[in-house]
Amino acid sequence: MGLLTAIKKRLTIQYAGVIMVEDACFVKVKRFKKGAVLHEEEKRFDLTAKEQLSREAVDYLQALQAEIEHTYIAVFLNSYGQGVVPSCLMSAYEQFHIDYNEVKEICVDKRYSVYASNIDIQWIERIFAETGIDFLFSPFLVMENLISRKPQEEGIVLYMLAGINSIAIMIFSAKELLYGTFINIAKEEDLLTTDFDNEIEDEEGDGDIFDEIDLDMELEESTEIADILESAEHGIVEKVEKDAEVASSRNRLFGQDLRLVKYFDASLREFYESTLYRSDFVTDVKIFDAVRLNPEIIDYFKEQLLVPIEVESVDILDALIQMARAEVESHA
């Protein structure tokens, strides 16, 4: 054990995890000494300006820094200009129409890379100019950290991190990243209106396709044809009933819950339809839930996807602190 490491183990070290959303700033603080938690607290600060910390929040963070010399601030990157690329090669960025010179990227285990635009990073640094930040963690890195704690799944697994006003989605085949996206769901976007409702209306508008067929003569002459037609009708009825169930579940969602579902639908459609991705059918869904999702959302996913869905409650602020602590201790 080095001298610096030994000294640090005896010091009081403090970590502050921070998440900013449209109208609020959430801060969680943990203070450690000799590996034990000495103090823990969580605060919420209302924001009057979208891209500016309140004076109260700045004063709070500065007071933490003044009280404990070794204080580390870890911020959750919650902005649009970020994503993942299923490669660490510069050429892959060109394929996804991303200017490599305009982003900062981190290669994860030589499997895929996480990036954020230089503009977004400068934006965060400007917001925290009075306090500084020590770590800026992408939601994809948070998800990687959460996924790494679980046994590796077989098949095509969709992971989703549900935050206060955002969702991050990553789809893996074993450890190979197939797809990833980050979406702010605080506001509605016209471009993400799904065709789901129209599809249901079209199907329901068709009526019973067997109403116009006079089967009396044919059915008397051929029980085989009757069996085929009965089977076909039964299948169509089942499909219409299933679609109606999904539509009913979806129609019970409002506001941000409905936006989450619509963005999820659009993301899954992009994964399946875009030639940029090596798509295959999702076989499992794992949701890291940081906001206590409406159970109706989970019901909708189950009805739509027809695959096993596992929901795990998580605390993103805790995850930020754990990741910052791991970084500090690894460089001690």
Backbone as numpy.savetxt, mean C-alpha at the origin, in Angstrom:
# Nx Ny Nz CAx CAy CAz Cx Cy Cz
33.58 -5.92 20.37 32.74 -4.72 20.37 33.62 -3.48 20.37
33.39 -2.55 19.42 34.17 -1.34 19.35 33.84 -0.38 20.47
34.74 0.56 20.70 34.55 1.54 21.78 33.30 2.37 21.53
33.11 2.81 20.27 31.94 3.64 19.95 30.65 2.87 20.19
30.64 1.60 19.80 29.45 0.78 20.02 29.16 0.63 21.51
30.20 0.40 22.27 30.03 0.25 23.72 29.49 1.51 24.36
29.99 2.65 23.90 29.51 3.92 24.44 28.05 4.15 24.09
27.69 3.85 22.82 26.32 4.07 22.38 25.34 3.20 23.15
25.77 2.00 23.52 24.89 1.11 24.26 24.56 1.67 25.64
25.41 2.57 26.14 25.16 3.16 27.46 24.44 4.50 27.36
24.33 5.02 26.16 23.69 6.31 25.97 22.18 6.17 25.88
21.49 7.26 26.19 20.06 7.33 25.92 19.89 7.80 24.48
19.17 7.00 23.69 18.96 7.32 22.28 17.46 7.42 22.01
17.10 8.45 21.29 15.68 8.74 21.06 15.35 8.74 19.57
14.20 8.16 19.24 13.75 8.10 17.85 12.35 8.70 17.75
12.15 9.47 16.69 10.82 10.05 16.42 10.39 9.64 15.03
9.30 8.87 14.94 8.70 8.52 13.66 7.65 9.56 13.31
7.66 10.03 12.07 6.77 11.13 11.67 6.04 10.78 10.37
4.73 11.01 10.38 3.91 10.89 9.17 3.12 12.18 8.99
3.25 12.78 7.80 2.45 13.95 7.46 1.38 13.57 6.45
0.15 14.02 6.71 -0.92 13.87 5.73 -1.46 15.27 5.42
-2.58 15.33 4.71 -3.07 16.63 4.25 -3.29 17.63 5.36
-3.85 17.20 6.47 -4.25 18.15 7.50 -3.66 17.86 8.88
-2.73 16.92 8.96 -2.21 16.55 10.28 -0.80 15.99 10.18
-0.11 16.07 11.31 1.22 15.47 11.45 1.19 14.57 12.67
1.57 13.29 12.48 1.58 12.32 13.56 3.02 12.01 13.94
3.29 12.05 15.23 4.65 11.81 15.72 4.61 10.78 16.83
5.47 9.78 16.74 5.63 8.81 17.82 7.08 8.83 18.27
7.29 8.89 19.57 8.64 8.99 20.13 8.90 7.80 21.03
10.09 7.21 20.87 10.55 6.16 21.78 11.97 6.48 22.21
12.21 6.35 23.50 13.53 6.62 24.07 14.09 5.32 24.64
15.30 4.97 24.21 15.93 3.70 24.61 17.21 3.94 25.41
17.45 3.02 26.34 18.75 2.97 27.02 19.04 1.51 27.36
20.21 1.06 26.94 20.60 -0.34 27.12 19.55 -1.29 26.55
18.95 -0.89 25.44 17.98 -1.73 24.75 16.58 -1.69 25.30
16.38 -1.04 26.44 15.06 -0.98 27.06 14.38 0.35 26.73
13.05 0.32 26.61 12.30 1.53 26.34 12.10 2.31 27.64
12.66 3.53 27.68 12.51 4.38 28.86 11.24 5.22 28.80
10.89 5.62 27.58 9.77 6.55 27.44 9.16 6.37 26.06
7.83 6.53 26.00 7.13 6.41 24.72 5.91 7.32 24.75
5.71 8.08 23.66 4.52 8.92 23.57 4.18 9.17 22.10
2.92 9.54 21.87 2.47 9.80 20.51 1.67 11.10 20.50
1.89 11.92 19.48 1.24 13.22 19.37 0.65 13.39 17.98
-0.41 14.19 17.92 -0.99 14.62 16.64 -1.02 16.14 16.62
-0.57 16.72 15.50 -0.58 18.16 15.33 -1.40 18.51 14.09
-2.37 19.39 14.26 -3.15 19.85 13.11 -2.31 20.77 12.25
-2.49 20.66 10.94 -1.75 21.50 10.01 -2.72 22.46 9.32
-2.36 23.72 9.31 -3.19 24.71 8.63 -2.77 24.87 7.18
-1.51 24.56 6.89 -0.99 24.61 5.52 -0.54 23.22 5.13
-0.90 22.80 3.92 -0.65 21.43 3.49 0.83 21.08 3.46
1.68 22.00 3.06 3.09 21.70 2.88 3.96 22.44 3.89
3.45 22.53 5.12 4.22 23.24 6.14 3.90 22.68 7.52
4.94 22.38 8.29 4.73 21.96 9.67 4.20 23.13 10.49
3.31 22.84 11.41 2.83 23.89 12.30 3.94 24.30 13.26
3.82 25.49 13.79 4.82 25.96 14.77 4.87 25.03 15.97
3.71 24.53 16.36 3.64 23.62 17.51 4.42 22.34 17.24
4.30 21.80 16.03 5.02 20.57 15.69 6.52 20.80 15.64
6.93 21.92 15.06 8.37 22.26 15.00 8.93 22.41 16.41
8.22 23.13 17.25 8.70 23.34 18.63 8.81 22.02 19.37
7.87 21.11 19.14 7.90 19.81 19.81 9.13 19.00 19.40
9.39 18.93 18.10 10.55 18.18 17.61 11.86 18.81 18.07
11.92 20.13 18.07 13.14 20.81 18.52 13.36 20.60 20.01
12.28 20.53 20.78 12.41 20.27 22.22 12.96 18.87 22.46
12.51 17.90 21.65 13.05 16.54 21.75 14.55 16.53 21.47
14.95 17.25 20.45 16.36 17.29 20.07 17.21 17.98 21.13
16.63 19.00 21.75 17.37 19.72 22.79 17.52 18.88 24.05
16.51 18.07 24.33 16.52 17.26 25.56 17.47 16.08 25.45
17.47 15.40 24.31 18.31 14.22 24.11 19.22 14.47 22.91
20.52 14.46 23.15 21.46 14.77 22.07 21.33 13.80 20.91
21.23 12.52 21.23 21.14 11.50 20.18 19.67 11.24 19.85
19.10 12.17 19.08 17.71 12.05 18.64 17.69 11.91 17.12
16.96 10.90 16.66 16.89 10.63 15.22 15.44 10.77 14.76
15.26 11.53 13.70 13.92 11.75 13.15 13.78 10.95 11.86
12.77 10.07 11.83 12.50 9.23 10.66 11.14 9.61 10.09
11.12 9.98 8.81 9.91 10.48 8.17 9.43 9.49 7.11
8.11 9.30 7.06 7.46 8.44 6.07 7.24 9.25 4.80
7.76 8.78 3.67 7.59 9.48 2.40 6.18 9.22 1.87
5.39 10.27 1.82 3.97 10.13 1.54 3.57 10.98 0.33
4.44 11.02 -0.69 4.20 11.89 -1.83 4.10 11.08 -3.13
3.65 11.73 -4.19 3.34 11.04 -5.45 4.57 10.55 -6.20
5.65 11.31 -6.19 6.77 11.05 -7.09 7.68 9.94 -6.63
7.15 8.77 -6.41 7.94 7.64 -5.95 7.36 6.36 -6.52
8.16 5.30 -6.44 7.68 4.02 -6.94 8.74 2.95 -6.82
8.50 1.85 -7.50 9.44 0.74 -7.53 9.63 0.29 -8.98
10.81 -0.24 -9.26 11.14 -0.79 -10.57 11.66 -2.20 -10.34
11.16 -3.20 -11.08 11.56 -4.59 -10.83 12.96 -4.92 -11.33
13.90 -4.01 -11.11 15.29 -4.21 -11.50 16.12 -3.12 -10.85
17.43 -3.34 -10.76 18.33 -2.31 -10.27 19.15 -1.68 -11.40
18.85 -2.04 -12.64 19.59 -1.53 -13.78 19.03 -0.18 -14.24
19.92 0.71 -14.65 19.49 2.00 -15.14 18.58 1.86 -16.36
18.87 0.88 -17.20 18.07 0.68 -18.42 16.61 0.37 -18.11
16.36 -0.24 -16.95 14.98 -0.57 -16.58 14.16 0.70 -16.35
14.83 1.75 -15.86 14.12 3.01 -15.64 13.65 3.60 -16.97
14.46 3.47 -17.99 14.06 3.94 -19.32 12.83 3.19 -19.80
12.80 1.88 -19.55 11.65 1.06 -19.96 10.36 1.54 -19.31
10.46 2.03 -18.07 9.28 2.51 -17.35 9.10 4.03 -17.49
9.85 4.63 -18.43 9.72 6.05 -18.75 10.01 6.94 -17.54
11.03 6.57 -16.78 11.47 7.34 -15.62 12.85 7.89 -15.90
13.03 9.20 -15.71 14.33 9.82 -15.92 15.23 9.48 -14.74
16.19 8.61 -14.98 17.06 8.13 -13.90 17.82 9.26 -13.22
18.11 10.33 -13.97 18.87 11.45 -13.42 18.04 12.35 -12.51
16.72 12.14 -12.52 15.84 12.99 -11.73 15.32 12.30 -10.47
15.87 11.13 -10.17 15.41 10.40 -8.98 16.62 9.92 -8.17
16.34 9.60 -6.93 17.30 8.88 -6.08 16.75 7.49 -5.88
17.60 6.48 -6.02 17.12 5.10 -5.93 17.95 4.29 -4.96
17.31 3.26 -4.42 17.96 2.30 -3.53 17.69 0.91 -4.08
18.74 0.14 -4.27 18.60 -1.23 -4.74 18.38 -2.14 -3.53
17.35 -2.95 -3.59 17.00 -3.84 -2.47 17.45 -5.26 -2.79
18.51 -5.68 -2.14 19.03 -7.06 -2.28 19.25 -7.47 -3.73
19.58 -6.52 -4.59 19.80 -6.78 -6.02 18.57 -7.36 -6.72
17.39 -7.20 -6.10 16.16 -7.77 -6.65 15.31 -6.71 -7.36
15.19 -5.56 -6.76 14.41 -4.46 -7.33 14.90 -3.15 -6.71
14.43 -2.04 -7.23 14.86 -0.75 -6.70 13.66 0.12 -6.34
13.86 0.90 -5.31 12.87 1.86 -4.84 13.39 3.25 -5.19
12.53 4.10 -5.72 13.00 5.43 -6.10 12.05 6.51 -5.60
12.60 7.72 -5.49 11.81 8.92 -5.19 12.40 10.06 -6.01
11.54 10.94 -6.47 12.02 12.05 -7.29 12.83 13.02 -6.45
13.80 13.65 -7.08 14.61 14.66 -6.39 13.73 15.79 -5.88
12.69 16.12 -6.63 11.79 17.20 -6.22 11.08 16.85 -4.93
10.58 15.61 -4.82 9.88 15.19 -3.60 10.81 15.18 -2.39
12.03 14.73 -2.60 13.00 14.71 -1.50 13.32 16.13 -1.05
13.52 17.03 -1.99 13.77 18.43 -1.65 12.57 19.06 -0.94
11.38 18.64 -1.36 10.15 19.14 -0.72 10.12 18.73 0.76
10.42 17.47 1.05 10.45 17.01 2.44 11.52 17.74 3.24
12.69 17.88 2.65 13.78 18.57 3.35 13.42 20.01 3.66
12.68 20.65 2.76 12.26 22.03 3.00 11.24 22.11 4.14
10.31 21.15 4.18 9.30 21.13 5.25 9.96 20.98 6.62
11.01 20.15 6.67 11.68 19.88 7.95 12.99 20.66 8.08
13.06 21.82 7.44 14.30 22.61 7.44 14.71 23.02 8.85
13.75 23.28 9.72 14.07 23.77 11.07 14.48 22.65 12.02
14.17 21.43 11.69 14.52 20.32 12.58 15.51 19.36 11.93
15.51 19.33 10.59 16.31 18.33 9.89 15.65 16.97 9.99
16.05 16.04 9.13 15.60 14.66 9.22 16.81 13.75 9.08
16.74 12.62 9.72 17.85 11.67 9.68 17.57 10.52 8.73
16.30 10.14 8.61 15.92 9.03 7.73 14.63 9.38 7.01
14.58 9.05 5.73 13.38 9.20 4.93 13.06 7.83 4.35
11.97 7.23 4.83 11.64 5.86 4.45 10.46 5.81 3.49
10.68 5.16 2.37 9.63 4.91 1.40 8.64 3.90 1.96
7.36 3.99 1.60 6.39 2.96 2.00 6.78 1.57 1.51
7.51 1.52 0.38 7.94 0.22 -0.14 9.01 -0.41 0.75
9.87 0.43 1.33 10.87 -0.10 2.26 10.20 -0.55 3.56
9.16 0.18 3.96 8.40 -0.25 5.14 7.75 -1.61 4.87
7.17 -1.76 3.68 6.55 -3.04 3.33 7.58 -4.16 3.25
8.74 -3.87 2.66 9.80 -4.88 2.59 10.19 -5.35 3.98
10.26 -4.40 4.91 10.59 -4.73 6.30 9.51 -5.61 6.92
8.25 -5.29 6.66 7.14 -6.08 7.21 7.07 -7.46 6.57
7.28 -7.52 5.26 7.23 -8.80 4.54 8.35 -9.72 4.99
9.53 -9.15 5.26 10.69 -9.95 5.63 10.49 -10.69 6.95
9.55 -10.24 7.74 9.29 -10.89 9.03 8.39 -12.12 8.89
7.79 -12.30 7.71 6.84 -13.38 7.50 7.49 -14.50 6.70
7.01 -15.73 6.84 7.52 -16.83 6.01 7.26 -16.54 4.53
8.17 -16.96 3.68 8.00 -16.72 2.25 6.82 -17.51 1.72
5.96 -16.82 0.98 4.75 -17.44 0.44 5.00 -18.00 -0.96
4.28 -19.06 -1.28 4.32 -19.59 -2.65 3.24 -18.89 -3.48
3.38 -18.98 -4.78 2.40 -18.39 -5.67 2.65 -16.90 -5.89
1.63 -16.22 -6.41 1.70 -14.79 -6.69 0.97 -14.07 -5.56
1.73 -13.33 -4.76 1.17 -12.72 -3.55 1.12 -11.20 -3.71
-0.05 -10.64 -3.47 -0.22 -9.19 -3.46 -0.17 -8.70 -2.02
0.75 -7.79 -1.75 0.86 -7.16 -0.44 0.37 -5.72 -0.55
-0.41 -5.29 0.43 -0.87 -3.91 0.45 -0.65 -3.30 1.82
-0.09 -2.10 1.83 0.06 -1.33 3.06 -1.00 -0.23 3.03
-1.95 -0.31 3.93 -3.03 0.68 3.99 -2.69 1.72 5.04
-2.41 2.95 4.58 -2.06 4.03 5.48 -3.22 4.98 5.69
-2.93 6.11 6.35 -3.97 7.06 6.70 -4.65 7.62 5.45
-3.88 7.98 4.45 -4.47 8.53 3.24 -3.83 7.96 1.98
-3.27 6.75 2.11 -2.55 6.18 0.98 -2.57 4.67 1.03
-2.30 4.07 -0.12 -2.05 2.63 -0.18 -0.80 2.39 -1.02
-0.03 1.43 -0.61 1.11 0.96 -1.40 0.87 -0.50 -1.70
1.11 -0.90 -2.94 0.87 -2.27 -3.38 2.14 -2.83 -3.98
2.48 -4.05 -3.60 3.60 -4.77 -4.19 3.14 -6.20 -4.46
3.47 -6.71 -5.64 3.11 -8.07 -6.01 4.39 -8.86 -6.26
4.53 -9.99 -5.60 5.73 -10.81 -5.68 5.41 -12.21 -6.15
6.36 -12.79 -6.86 6.41 -14.23 -7.08 7.66 -14.70 -6.37
7.47 -15.37 -5.22 8.59 -15.65 -4.31 9.23 -14.31 -3.95
10.52 -14.12 -4.24 11.16 -12.84 -3.92 11.28 -11.91 -5.12
10.73 -12.33 -6.24 10.79 -11.50 -7.45 9.64 -10.51 -7.47
9.98 -9.22 -7.55 8.96 -8.19 -7.64 8.37 -8.16 -9.05
7.05 -8.26 -9.12 6.36 -8.19 -10.41 5.73 -6.82 -10.66
5.31 -6.17 -9.58 4.56 -4.92 -9.74 4.57 -4.15 -8.43
4.53 -2.83 -8.52 4.42 -2.00 -7.33 3.87 -0.63 -7.68
3.09 -0.06 -6.77 2.57 1.29 -6.97 2.24 1.91 -5.63
2.31 3.25 -5.59 1.92 4.01 -4.41 0.86 5.01 -4.83
-0.22 5.09 -4.06 -1.33 5.96 -4.44 -1.82 6.74 -3.22
-1.99 8.04 -3.41 -2.63 8.87 -2.40 -4.14 8.81 -2.65
-4.89 8.37 -1.66 -6.33 8.18 -1.84 -7.14 9.28 -1.16
-6.48 10.38 -0.81 -7.19 11.45 -0.12 -8.18 12.16 -1.03
-7.90 12.15 -2.34 -8.77 12.86 -3.28 -9.20 11.93 -4.40
-10.38 12.23 -4.95 -10.90 11.46 -6.07 -10.21 11.89 -7.36
-10.01 10.93 -8.25 -9.45 11.22 -9.57 -10.38 10.65 -10.63
-10.81 11.49 -11.56 -11.75 11.04 -12.60 -11.16 9.92 -13.44
-9.82 9.93 -13.62 -9.19 8.94 -14.49 -9.32 7.53 -13.93
-9.62 7.42 -12.63 -9.66 6.09 -12.03 -11.09 5.59 -11.83
-12.04 6.14 -12.58 -13.40 5.60 -12.54 -13.38 4.24 -13.22
-13.74 3.22 -12.49 -13.65 1.88 -13.06 -14.87 1.57 -13.90
-14.76 0.54 -14.73 -15.87 0.12 -15.58 -16.76 -0.90 -14.88
-16.48 -1.12 -13.60 -17.17 -2.19 -12.88 -18.68 -2.00 -12.89
-19.13 -0.79 -12.52 -20.57 -0.56 -12.44 -21.24 -0.73 -13.79
-20.58 -0.24 -14.85 -21.14 -0.37 -16.19 -21.27 -1.83 -16.59
-20.24 -2.63 -16.22 -20.28 -4.04 -16.56 -21.46 -4.72 -15.90
-21.68 -4.39 -14.62 -22.80 -5.00 -13.89 -24.12 -4.58 -14.52
-24.24 -3.27 -14.85 -25.49 -2.79 -15.44 -25.76 -3.47 -16.77
-24.69 -3.64 -17.58 -24.85 -4.26 -18.88 -25.34 -5.69 -18.74
-24.74 -6.41 -17.77 -25.11 -7.81 -17.60 -26.54 -7.92 -17.09
-26.89 -7.03 -16.12 -28.24 -7.09 -15.57 -29.25 -6.66 -16.61
-28.85 -5.73 -17.50 -29.76 -5.23 -18.52 -30.06 -6.26 -19.58
-29.25 -7.28 -19.73 -29.47 -8.30 -20.74 -30.69 -9.17 -20.44
-31.07 -9.19 -19.17 -32.20 -10.03 -18.79 -31.84 -11.50 -18.86
-32.82 -12.36 -18.84 -32.62 -13.80 -18.93 -32.56 -14.19 -20.40
-31.40 -14.64 -20.86 -31.23 -14.92 -22.29 -32.07 -16.10 -22.74
-32.61 -16.83 -21.78 -33.41 -18.00 -22.15 -34.88 -17.65 -22.32
-35.28 -16.39 -21.98 -36.69 -16.01 -22.07 -37.22 -16.10 -23.48
-36.37 -15.84 -24.50 -36.85 -15.76 -25.86 -36.73 -17.09 -26.60
-36.33 -18.13 -25.92 -36.15 -19.42 -26.59 -37.30 -20.35 -26.22
-37.96 -20.86 -27.22 -39.03 -21.82 -27.01 -38.41 -23.21 -27.03
-38.31 -23.79 -25.85 -37.59 -25.06 -25.75 -38.51 -26.28 -25.74
-39.80 -26.08 -25.76 -40.72 -27.20 -25.54 -40.46 -28.37 -26.47
-40.48 -28.09 -27.80 -40.31 -29.17 -28.77 -38.95 -29.82 -28.65
-37.88 -28.98 -28.56 -36.53 -29.50 -28.55 -36.26 -30.33 -27.31
-36.74 -29.83 -26.16 -36.46 -30.52 -24.91 -37.17 -31.86 -24.85
-38.33 -31.93 -25.49 -39.02 -33.21 -25.50 -38.24 -34.24 -26.30
-37.53 -33.77 -27.35 -36.83 -34.68 -28.24 -35.42 -34.99 -27.77
-34.80 -34.10 -26.95 -33.40 -34.31 -26.59 -33.15 -33.91 -25.14
-33.05 -34.92 -24.28 -32.72 -34.63 -22.88 -31.28 -34.15 -22.75
-30.41 -34.56 -23.70 -29.01 -34.13 -23.67 -28.91 -32.62 -23.85
-29.66 -32.10 -24.85 -29.66 -30.65 -25.06 -30.23 -29.94 -23.84
-31.26 -30.52 -23.27 -31.87 -29.91 -22.08 -30.86 -29.81 -20.95
-30.09 -30.89 -20.76 -29.08 -30.88 -19.69 -28.05 -29.79 -19.94
-27.59 -29.65 -21.18 -26.58 -28.64 -21.51 -27.10 -27.24 -21.24
-28.35 -26.99 -21.71 -28.93 -25.67 -21.54 -29.20 -25.36 -20.07
-29.63 -26.36 -19.33 -29.88 -26.16 -17.90 -28.59 -25.81 -17.17
-27.52 -26.53 -17.54 -26.22 -26.26 -16.93 -25.73 -24.85 -17.26
-25.90 -24.47 -18.54 -25.47 -23.13 -18.97 -26.25 -22.05 -18.24
-27.57 -22.25 -18.13 -28.40 -21.25 -17.46 -28.00 -21.14 -16.00
-27.73 -22.28 -15.37 -27.34 -22.28 -13.96 -26.04 -21.49 -13.76
-25.08 -21.68 -14.69 -23.81 -20.96 -14.60 -23.98 -19.47 -14.74
-24.85 -19.06 -15.67 -25.08 -17.63 -15.88 -25.78 -17.02 -14.66
-26.74 -17.73 -14.12 -27.44 -17.24 -12.93 -26.46 -17.06 -11.78
-25.57 -18.05 -11.60 -24.57 -17.94 -10.54 -23.68 -16.74 -10.73
-23.26 -16.48 -11.98 -22.39 -15.34 -12.26 -23.11 -14.03 -11.96
-24.36 -13.91 -12.40 -25.12 -12.69 -12.16 -25.31 -12.48 -10.66
-25.62 -13.56 -9.94 -25.79 -13.44 -8.49 -24.49 -13.02 -7.83
-23.35 -13.58 -8.29 -22.04 -13.23 -7.72 -21.72 -11.78 -7.99
-21.95 -11.35 -9.25 -21.69 -9.95 -9.60 -22.56 -9.02 -8.77
-23.80 -9.42 -8.54 -24.71 -8.59 -7.75 -24.21 -8.48 -6.31
-23.67 -9.58 -5.76 -23.12 -9.54 -4.41 -21.95 -8.57 -4.31
-21.04 -8.65 -5.31 -19.88 -7.76 -5.31 -20.33 -6.32 -5.46
-21.29 -6.08 -6.36 -21.79 -4.72 -6.56 -22.44 -4.19 -5.30
-23.19 -5.06 -4.61 -23.84 -4.65 -3.37 -22.82 -4.25 -2.33
-21.75 -5.06 -2.20 -20.69 -4.75 -1.24 -20.03 -3.42 -1.59
-19.77 -3.23 -2.86 -19.10 -2.00 -3.30 -19.99 -0.77 -3.08
-21.29 -0.94 -3.27 -22.20 0.18 -3.11 -22.38 0.60 -1.66
-21.93 -0.21 -0.72 -22.03 0.16 0.69 -20.83 0.99 1.14
-19.87 1.20 0.24 -18.67 1.97 0.57 -18.84 3.42 0.12
-18.30 4.33 0.93 -18.42 5.74 0.63 -17.08 6.44 0.87
-16.94 7.61 0.27 -15.80 8.47 0.55 -14.47 7.79 0.30
-13.58 7.89 1.28 -12.23 7.37 1.11 -12.22 5.85 0.98
-13.16 5.17 1.62 -13.23 3.71 1.47 -13.49 3.33 0.01
-14.42 4.04 -0.61 -14.73 3.76 -2.01 -13.55 4.11 -2.91
-12.86 5.20 -2.60 -11.68 5.57 -3.40 -10.60 4.51 -3.29
-10.41 3.97 -2.09 -9.41 2.91 -1.92 -9.73 1.73 -2.83
-11.00 1.33 -2.84 -11.41 0.19 -3.66 -11.20 0.49 -5.15
-11.54 1.69 -5.58 -11.40 2.04 -6.99 -9.94 2.07 -7.41
-9.07 2.62 -6.56 -7.65 2.65 -6.88 -7.06 1.24 -6.89
-7.52 0.43 -5.96 -7.08 -0.97 -5.93 -7.47 -1.67 -7.23
-8.72 -1.50 -7.64 -9.18 -2.10 -8.89 -8.33 -1.65 -10.07
-8.06 -0.35 -10.12 -7.28 0.20 -11.24 -5.86 -0.35 -11.24
-5.28 -0.49 -10.06 -3.91 -1.02 -9.96 -3.85 -2.46 -10.41
-4.81 -3.26 -9.97 -4.83 -4.67 -10.34 -5.04 -4.82 -11.85
-5.89 -3.97 -12.40 -6.13 -4.01 -13.84 -4.85 -3.65 -14.60
-4.11 -2.65 -14.09 -2.85 -2.26 -14.73 -1.86 -3.42 -14.71
-1.78 -4.11 -13.59 -0.86 -5.25 -13.47 -1.21 -6.34 -14.48
-2.50 -6.64 -14.62 -2.92 -7.71 -15.52 -2.82 -7.33 -16.99
-3.04 -6.05 -17.31 -3.18 -5.65 -18.71 -1.95 -5.00 -19.32
-1.09 -4.37 -18.51 0.05 -3.65 -19.08 1.15 -4.62 -19.52
1.73 -4.35 -20.68 2.82 -5.19 -21.18 4.13 -4.93 -20.44
4.16 -3.93 -19.58 5.37 -3.63 -18.82 5.62 -4.68 -17.73
4.58 -5.40 -17.35 4.70 -6.32 -16.22 4.51 -7.77 -16.66
5.26 -8.65 -15.99 5.09 -10.10 -16.20 3.97 -10.55 -15.27
2.76 -10.44 -15.75 1.62 -10.66 -14.87 1.19 -12.11 -14.83
0.61 -12.47 -13.72 0.00 -13.77 -13.52 -1.08 -13.58 -12.47
-2.00 -14.52 -12.35 -3.11 -14.32 -11.43 -2.65 -14.35 -9.98
-3.12 -13.39 -9.22 -2.80 -13.31 -7.80 -3.45 -14.48 -7.08
-2.67 -15.15 -6.23 -3.18 -16.32 -5.51 -3.41 -16.06 -4.03
-2.80 -15.00 -3.49 -2.97 -14.65 -2.08 -2.86 -13.14 -1.93
-3.55 -12.62 -0.90 -3.47 -11.19 -0.59 -3.14 -11.04 0.88
-2.12 -10.23 1.16 -1.73 -9.93 2.53 -1.85 -8.42 2.72
-2.67 -8.00 3.66 -2.89 -6.57 3.90 -2.28 -6.17 5.23
-1.38 -5.20 5.18 -0.85 -4.59 6.40 -1.72 -3.36 6.69
-2.53 -3.49 7.71 -3.57 -2.49 7.99 -3.14 -1.54 9.11
-2.85 -0.30 8.75 -2.43 0.69 9.75 -3.56 1.63 10.14
-4.77 1.39 9.60 -5.87 2.34 9.83 -7.18 1.68 10.24
-7.15 0.39 10.54 -8.38 -0.33 10.89 -9.39 -0.20 9.74
-9.11 -0.85 8.65 -9.94 -0.77 7.47 -11.39 -1.15 7.76
-12.27 -0.51 7.06 -13.69 -0.86 7.12 -13.84 -2.33 6.71
-14.50 -3.15 7.53 -14.68 -4.57 7.17 -15.34 -4.77 5.81
-16.15 -3.79 5.37 -16.78 -3.89 4.06 -15.74 -3.94 2.94
-14.60 -3.27 3.14 -13.53 -3.29 2.15 -12.97 -4.70 2.02
-12.73 -5.33 3.16 -12.21 -6.70 3.14 -13.21 -7.64 2.49
-14.49 -7.46 2.79 -15.53 -8.28 2.17 -15.52 -8.11 0.66
-15.35 -6.88 0.22 -15.32 -6.63 -1.22 -14.15 -7.35 -1.87
-12.97 -7.25 -1.26 -11.80 -7.93 -1.82 -12.03 -9.44 -1.90
-12.62 -10.01 -0.85 -12.88 -11.44 -0.83 -13.85 -11.84 -1.94
-14.89 -11.04 -2.11 -15.90 -11.36 -3.12 -15.36 -11.18 -4.53
-14.48 -10.20 -4.70 -13.98 -9.92 -6.04 -12.85 -10.86 -6.44
-11.91 -11.09 -5.53 -10.69 -11.82 -5.88 -10.81 -13.33 -5.72
-11.65 -13.77 -4.79 -11.84 -15.20 -4.55 -10.52 -15.89 -4.21
-9.68 -15.23 -3.42 -8.42 -15.81 -2.96 -8.31 -15.57 -1.46
-7.45 -16.34 -0.77 -7.27 -16.10 0.66 -6.75 -14.69 0.93
-7.31 -14.04 1.94 -6.89 -12.70 2.33 -6.54 -12.70 3.81
-5.34 -12.24 4.10 -4.88 -12.14 5.49 -4.69 -10.67 5.83
-5.25 -10.25 6.95 -5.13 -8.86 7.38 -4.33 -8.82 8.69
-3.29 -8.02 8.70 -2.45 -7.88 9.90 -2.40 -6.40 10.31
-2.77 -6.12 11.54 -2.70 -4.75 12.04 -1.24 -4.36 12.26
-0.87 -3.18 11.77 0.49 -2.69 11.93 0.46 -1.24 12.35
1.59 -0.76 12.86 1.76 0.63 13.24 2.94 1.17 12.43
2.66 2.04 11.46 3.72 2.54 10.59 4.73 3.37 11.37
4.27 4.12 12.35 5.20 4.91 13.17 6.17 4.00 13.92
5.65 2.91 14.44 6.52 1.92 15.10 7.53 1.34 14.11
7.04 1.05 12.91 7.93 0.48 11.88 9.05 1.46 11.53
8.72 2.75 11.43 9.74 3.76 11.14 10.81 3.78 12.23
10.37 3.72 13.47 11.31 3.74 14.59 12.19 2.50 14.57
11.59 1.34 14.33 12.37 0.10 14.29 13.40 0.13 13.17
13.02 0.65 12.01 13.94 0.71 10.88 15.07 1.71 11.15
14.72 2.86 11.73 15.75 3.85 12.07 16.72 3.29 13.10
16.18 2.61 14.09 17.02 2.02 15.12 17.97 0.98 14.54
17.47 0.17 13.61 18.31 -0.84 12.98 19.43 -0.19 12.19
19.13 0.92 11.50 20.14 1.63 10.75 21.22 2.21 11.66
20.79 2.84 12.74 21.75 3.45 13.68 22.65 2.38 14.30
22.05 1.28 14.73 22.83 0.24 15.39 23.75 -0.49 14.42
23.34 -0.59 13.15 24.20 -1.26 12.17 25.44 -0.46 11.82
25.39 0.86 12.07 26.53 1.71 11.77 27.30 2.12 13.02
26.95 1.53 14.14 27.63 1.86 15.40 29.05 1.28 15.41
